[in-house]
Amino acid sequence: PEETRSQKRVLIIGMDGTRPDALLKAKTPTFDRLIREGAFTDQAQILGKRYQKNDTISGPGWSSILTGVWADKHGVHDNHFKGKNYELFPHFFKRLKRERPDAQTVSLVSWEPIHEFILSEADITEVEALPRSKNQTADLSVSASKLKIDTRDGQWHHLLAVRKQDELQLFLDGKQIASLSGVDLDFALGGDFYYLGRDSRAGQTCFHGQLDEVRIWKRALTPEEIAQSAKVAAGGVQTVDRKGLLAEYTFESHPESDTQERQFADTAGQTGQSFPARAISPTSSLKLVETGTG
């Protein structure tokens, strides 16, 4: 029998970074059944031929999908949602309710800003936090207003983050200022680029200041080594065991280039330069590692 209007369902599933060609090759029997019995296209894009000016990050991407217009209309170009124009180009739930007030709408997300900024109305809303697992990100932050250390005094400060087992710790000038436990992250330190002062999820530089003497380690430093590293940053003598030091960025010129010191003037990605990492061990098989322009 033909379904009545009240029995019909529309399910929209969105996953960041999912390529349609990879989805078709993967073993996904439930998706395969939904595709066979429903509507499917592999041509949906968050950037079209007419408009291609913003990055494919979450804010503008989900705004385009949920409003049906490009960023030049909905106004979102980053994950800060500045310039949003959802009053004129709202989430499609609002248009659905306008045409069918009796329609029941449910929005389940793992990325809360969708509900905070894009969604204006729904009968049921839930933010389902994803369980932290290997190769996922975890955020650790602390408010500068709660610190006893003035970080805006125009002086150099030593900032260090350590991941040891299931705990992340943040140190400022040798003193622990924040921690986050219950994480199970397993990132292999390798690849072509490390981004310093930038959150790759936001697509923009998050740190505005100067960077110098950046080091990446393959081991967790002890509290004593962390305190000693802070003293070195303040002009002390280097006594920390360099075992496990993967890369070191001095932001200084190399002999084959200019003789002036090369440092970030700010870290807003305006220099257009990348800085090769200093090799740590002559027996290392790692390739030369460079930072991007941010």
Short mmCIF file of C-alpha atoms in Angstrom, two decimals:
data_model
loop_
_atom_site.label_atom_id
_atom_site.label_comp_id
_atom_site.label_asym_id
_atom_site.label_seq_id
_atom_site.Cartn_x
_atom_site.Cartn_y
_atom_site.Cartn_z
CA PRO A 1 0.00 0.00 0.00
CA GLU A 2 1.09 3.53 -0.65
CA GLU A 3 2.61 5.22 2.37
CA THR A 4 0.67 8.02 3.94
CA ARG A 5 2.29 11.40 4.44
CA SER A 6 2.76 10.72 8.17
CA GLN A 7 4.64 7.49 7.44
CA LYS A 8 7.25 8.92 5.11
CA ARG A 9 10.72 9.57 6.43
CA VAL A 10 13.69 11.53 5.12
CA LEU A 11 17.10 10.70 6.59
CA ILE A 12 20.10 12.86 5.77
CA ILE A 13 23.52 11.58 6.87
CA GLY A 14 26.59 13.78 6.77
CA MET A 15 30.19 12.78 7.52
CA ASP A 16 33.16 15.10 7.27
CA GLY A 17 35.73 14.12 4.67
CA THR A 18 33.81 11.19 3.18
CA ARG A 19 34.63 10.67 -0.50
CA PRO A 20 31.81 9.09 -2.54
CA ASP A 21 34.22 6.88 -4.50
CA ALA A 22 35.70 5.54 -1.25
CA LEU A 23 32.21 4.98 0.17
CA LEU A 24 31.23 2.86 -2.83
CA LYS A 25 34.33 0.69 -2.43
CA ALA A 26 33.98 0.25 1.33
CA LYS A 27 31.97 -2.55 2.92
CA THR A 28 28.91 -0.63 4.10
CA PRO A 29 25.84 -2.90 3.77
CA THR A 30 23.53 -0.48 5.59
CA PHE A 31 24.52 2.42 3.38
CA ASP A 32 24.19 0.18 0.33
CA ARG A 33 20.62 -0.67 1.29
CA LEU A 34 19.75 2.98 1.95
CA ILE A 35 21.16 3.95 -1.44
CA ARG A 36 19.19 1.22 -3.22
CA GLU A 37 15.92 2.07 -1.52
CA GLY A 38 16.30 5.83 -1.36
CA ALA A 39 17.79 8.75 -3.27
CA PHE A 40 21.53 9.13 -3.76
CA THR A 41 23.89 11.41 -5.65
CA ASP A 42 27.67 11.57 -5.66
CA GLN A 43 27.63 15.00 -7.30
CA ALA A 44 26.73 17.12 -4.26
CA GLN A 45 29.45 19.71 -3.62
CA ILE A 46 30.04 22.43 -1.05
CA LEU A 47 31.97 24.44 -3.63
CA GLY A 48 30.51 24.90 -7.11
CA LYS A 49 31.64 26.32 -10.43
CA ARG A 50 30.09 29.69 -9.60
CA TYR A 51 31.65 30.11 -6.16
CA GLN A 52 34.96 28.64 -4.98
CA LYS A 53 36.42 31.25 -2.64
CA ASN A 54 36.18 29.63 0.80
CA ASP A 55 37.95 26.61 2.23
CA THR A 56 36.19 23.25 2.62
CA ILE A 57 36.12 23.43 6.41
CA SER A 58 33.15 22.69 8.64
CA GLY A 59 31.58 26.14 9.12
CA PRO A 60 31.05 27.13 5.49
CA GLY A 61 30.72 23.50 4.39
CA TRP A 62 27.84 22.56 6.66
CA SER A 63 26.25 25.96 6.14
CA SER A 64 26.17 25.34 2.38
CA ILE A 65 24.74 21.84 2.80
CA LEU A 66 22.06 22.82 5.32
CA THR A 67 21.00 26.10 3.70
CA GLY A 68 21.40 25.14 0.05
CA VAL A 69 23.42 28.22 -0.94
CA TRP A 70 27.11 29.07 -1.27
CA ALA A 71 29.10 31.11 1.25
CA ASP A 72 28.67 34.36 -0.67
CA LYS A 73 24.99 34.15 0.32
CA HIS A 74 24.94 32.48 3.75
CA GLY A 75 27.97 34.60 4.77
CA VAL A 76 30.02 31.97 6.64
CA HIS A 77 33.67 31.66 5.56
CA ASP A 78 35.28 30.06 8.63
CA ASN A 79 34.46 28.28 11.88
CA HIS A 80 33.88 31.56 13.72
CA PHE A 81 30.60 32.13 11.81
CA LYS A 82 31.20 35.87 11.50
CA GLY A 83 28.99 37.43 8.83
CA LYS A 84 26.38 34.65 9.01
CA ASN A 85 23.18 35.43 7.13
CA TYR A 86 20.83 32.68 8.27
CA GLU A 87 17.90 35.05 8.60
CA LEU A 88 17.78 35.34 4.82
CA PHE A 89 19.15 31.86 4.07
CA PRO A 90 18.05 29.61 6.96
CA HIS A 91 18.56 25.92 7.76
CA PHE A 92 16.22 23.88 5.55
CA PHE A 93 14.25 22.75 8.64
CA LYS A 94 12.84 26.28 8.85
CA ARG A 95 11.68 26.16 5.24
CA LEU A 96 10.19 22.70 5.80
CA LYS A 97 8.23 23.87 8.84
CA ARG A 98 6.96 26.86 6.88
CA GLU A 99 5.48 24.58 4.21
CA ARG A 100 4.54 21.65 6.45
CA PRO A 101 4.02 22.79 10.05
CA ASP A 102 3.09 19.25 11.10
CA ALA A 103 6.43 17.79 9.97
CA GLN A 104 8.56 16.37 12.79
CA THR A 105 12.24 17.33 12.63
CA VAL A 106 15.19 15.81 14.48
CA SER A 107 18.81 16.96 14.36
CA LEU A 108 21.55 14.77 15.87
CA VAL A 109 25.09 16.11 15.54
CA SER A 110 28.53 15.50 16.97
CA TRP A 111 29.74 19.02 16.08
CA GLU A 112 27.87 21.41 18.39
CA PRO A 113 28.30 24.65 16.33
CA ILE A 114 25.74 23.28 13.84
CA HIS A 115 23.11 23.66 16.55
CA GLU A 116 24.63 26.76 18.09
CA PHE A 117 24.75 28.76 14.86
CA ILE A 118 23.04 27.13 11.86
CA LEU A 119 19.96 25.36 13.23
CA SER A 120 17.13 27.70 14.22
CA GLU A 121 14.36 25.25 15.04
CA ALA A 122 13.81 21.51 15.42
CA ASP A 123 11.49 19.30 17.43
CA ILE A 124 14.35 17.23 18.83
CA THR A 125 18.02 18.22 19.04
CA GLU A 126 20.88 16.27 20.55
CA VAL A 127 24.63 16.71 20.54
CA GLU A 128 26.12 13.23 20.55
CA ALA A 129 29.75 13.51 21.63
CA LEU A 130 31.96 11.10 19.73
CA PRO A 131 33.97 8.75 21.93
CA ARG A 132 37.63 9.69 21.88
CA SER A 133 39.63 7.04 20.12
CA LYS A 134 42.95 6.74 18.39
CA ASN A 135 43.77 9.36 15.76
CA GLN A 136 41.07 11.76 16.97
CA THR A 137 41.63 15.26 18.30
CA ALA A 138 41.20 16.52 21.85
CA ASP A 139 41.02 20.17 22.92
CA LEU A 140 42.85 21.46 25.97
CA SER A 141 42.44 25.13 26.80
CA VAL A 142 42.86 27.54 29.69
CA SER A 143 41.70 31.12 30.15
CA ALA A 144 44.49 33.69 30.35
CA SER A 145 42.44 35.61 32.93
CA LYS A 146 42.90 32.70 35.36
CA LEU A 147 46.68 32.59 35.05
CA LYS A 148 49.07 34.21 37.49
CA ILE A 149 51.55 34.66 34.63
CA ASP A 150 51.10 37.70 32.41
CA THR A 151 51.35 36.37 28.86
CA ARG A 152 50.93 39.78 27.25
CA ASP A 153 53.91 41.54 28.76
CA GLY A 154 55.92 41.66 25.55
CA GLN A 155 58.37 39.05 26.86
CA TRP A 156 59.15 35.54 25.64
CA HIS A 157 57.31 32.70 27.41
CA HIS A 158 57.85 28.96 27.34
CA LEU A 159 54.77 26.89 26.38
CA LEU A 160 54.87 23.10 26.40
CA ALA A 161 52.23 20.40 25.84
CA VAL A 162 52.79 16.79 26.88
CA ARG A 163 50.77 13.67 26.13
CA LYS A 164 51.56 10.76 28.43
CA GLN A 165 49.37 7.66 28.29
CA ASP A 166 45.78 8.93 28.54
CA GLU A 167 46.53 12.44 29.83
CA LEU A 168 47.31 15.73 28.12
CA GLN A 169 49.12 18.41 30.13
CA LEU A 170 49.84 22.05 29.33
CA PHE A 171 52.76 23.93 30.91
CA LEU A 172 53.56 27.65 30.88
CA ASP A 173 57.03 28.77 31.97
CA GLY A 174 57.62 25.35 33.52
CA LYS A 175 54.41 25.30 35.56
CA GLN A 176 51.39 23.12 34.77
CA ILE A 177 48.36 25.25 33.98
CA ALA A 178 45.86 22.71 32.57
CA SER A 179 45.30 19.00 32.00
CA LEU A 180 42.84 16.69 30.27
CA SER A 181 42.50 13.01 31.14
CA GLY A 182 40.69 10.08 29.59
CA VAL A 183 42.11 10.51 26.09
CA ASP A 184 43.35 7.72 23.87
CA LEU A 185 45.21 9.45 21.10
CA ASP A 186 47.75 7.75 18.91
CA PHE A 187 49.32 10.13 16.41
CA ALA A 188 52.37 9.03 14.50
CA LEU A 189 54.73 12.00 14.41
CA GLY A 190 55.61 12.07 10.75
CA GLY A 191 54.50 13.45 7.44
CA ASP A 192 55.30 16.34 5.18
CA PHE A 193 54.08 19.25 7.32
CA TYR A 194 53.62 20.34 10.92
CA TYR A 195 51.43 23.40 11.45
CA LEU A 196 52.65 25.68 14.23
CA GLY A 197 50.23 28.16 15.78
CA ARG A 198 47.37 26.94 13.62
CA ASP A 199 44.35 24.72 14.16
CA SER A 200 44.04 22.80 10.91
CA ARG A 201 40.34 22.26 11.60
CA ALA A 202 39.63 26.00 11.57
CA GLY A 203 41.66 26.71 8.44
CA GLN A 204 43.09 29.82 10.05
CA THR A 205 45.99 30.77 12.27
CA CYS A 206 44.93 30.76 15.93
CA PHE A 207 48.09 32.26 17.45
CA HIS A 208 49.03 35.88 16.90
CA GLY A 209 52.48 36.73 18.18
CA GLN A 210 56.00 35.47 17.59
CA LEU A 211 57.40 31.96 17.64
CA ASP A 212 60.97 30.90 18.26
CA GLU A 213 62.84 27.71 19.21
CA VAL A 214 60.03 25.21 18.62
CA ARG A 215 60.77 21.54 19.36
CA ILE A 216 58.79 18.37 18.71
CA TRP A 217 59.59 15.29 20.78
CA LYS A 218 58.80 11.59 20.38
CA ARG A 219 58.79 11.10 24.15
CA ALA A 220 57.08 12.78 27.09
CA LEU A 221 59.44 15.04 29.01
CA THR A 222 59.64 14.62 32.78
CA PRO A 223 58.53 17.47 35.09
CA GLU A 224 62.21 18.15 35.83
CA GLU A 225 63.03 18.38 32.12
CA ILE A 226 60.06 20.66 31.55
CA ALA A 227 61.25 23.02 34.29
CA GLN A 228 64.78 22.95 32.85
CA SER A 229 63.49 23.66 29.34
CA ALA A 230 61.70 26.73 30.68
CA LYS A 231 64.97 27.93 32.26
CA VAL A 232 66.77 27.45 28.94
CA ALA A 233 64.10 29.53 27.21
CA ALA A 234 64.77 32.27 29.77
CA GLY A 235 68.49 32.24 28.99
CA GLY A 236 69.75 29.26 30.95
CA VAL A 237 72.12 26.51 29.85
CA GLN A 238 70.73 23.56 27.87
CA THR A 239 71.03 20.36 29.93
CA VAL A 240 67.92 18.48 28.79
CA ASP A 241 68.64 15.09 27.22
CA ARG A 242 67.95 15.50 23.50
CA LYS A 243 67.08 11.83 23.07
CA GLY A 244 63.72 11.54 21.34
CA LEU A 245 63.91 15.03 19.82
CA LEU A 246 62.22 14.66 16.43
CA ALA A 247 62.46 18.17 15.00
CA GLU A 248 63.77 21.57 16.05
CA TYR A 249 62.72 24.86 14.50
CA THR A 250 65.04 27.79 15.23
CA PHE A 251 63.49 30.14 12.65
CA GLU A 252 66.95 31.32 11.67
CA SER A 253 68.36 31.75 8.19
CA HIS A 254 70.31 28.97 6.53
CA PRO A 255 73.72 29.61 4.93
CA GLU A 256 72.33 29.29 1.43
CA SER A 257 69.68 31.93 2.04
CA ASP A 258 69.66 35.44 3.42
CA THR A 259 71.74 36.35 6.46
CA GLN A 260 68.95 37.99 8.39
CA GLU A 261 67.11 36.15 11.11
CA ARG A 262 63.92 34.64 9.75
CA GLN A 263 61.10 34.65 12.28
CA PHE A 264 57.35 34.90 12.04
CA ALA A 265 56.47 38.61 12.19
CA ASP A 266 53.02 37.42 13.26
CA THR A 267 51.68 33.98 12.58
CA ALA A 268 48.83 34.98 10.36
CA GLY A 269 50.36 33.28 7.37
CA GLN A 270 51.47 36.53 5.75
CA THR A 271 55.13 35.70 5.24
CA GLY A 272 54.58 33.11 2.53
CA GLN A 273 57.67 31.23 3.72
CA SER A 274 58.35 27.82 5.19
CA PHE A 275 61.13 26.95 7.59
CA PRO A 276 63.12 23.70 7.28
CA ALA A 277 63.59 21.79 10.50
CA ARG A 278 67.12 21.26 11.73
CA ALA A 279 68.19 17.62 11.40
CA ILE A 280 68.46 15.92 14.80
CA SER A 281 70.37 12.72 14.17
CA PRO A 282 72.70 11.78 11.30
CA THR A 283 71.30 8.25 11.47
CA SER A 284 67.71 9.40 11.23
CA SER A 285 65.77 8.23 8.19
CA LEU A 286 63.24 11.04 8.46
CA LYS A 287 62.80 13.35 5.54
CA LEU A 288 63.30 17.09 5.86
CA VAL A 289 60.25 18.44 7.63
CA GLU A 290 58.86 21.86 6.84
CA THR A 291 56.12 23.98 8.28
CA GLY A 292 53.43 25.47 6.11
CA THR A 293 52.79 29.19 5.72
CA GLY A 294 50.98 29.47 9.00
#
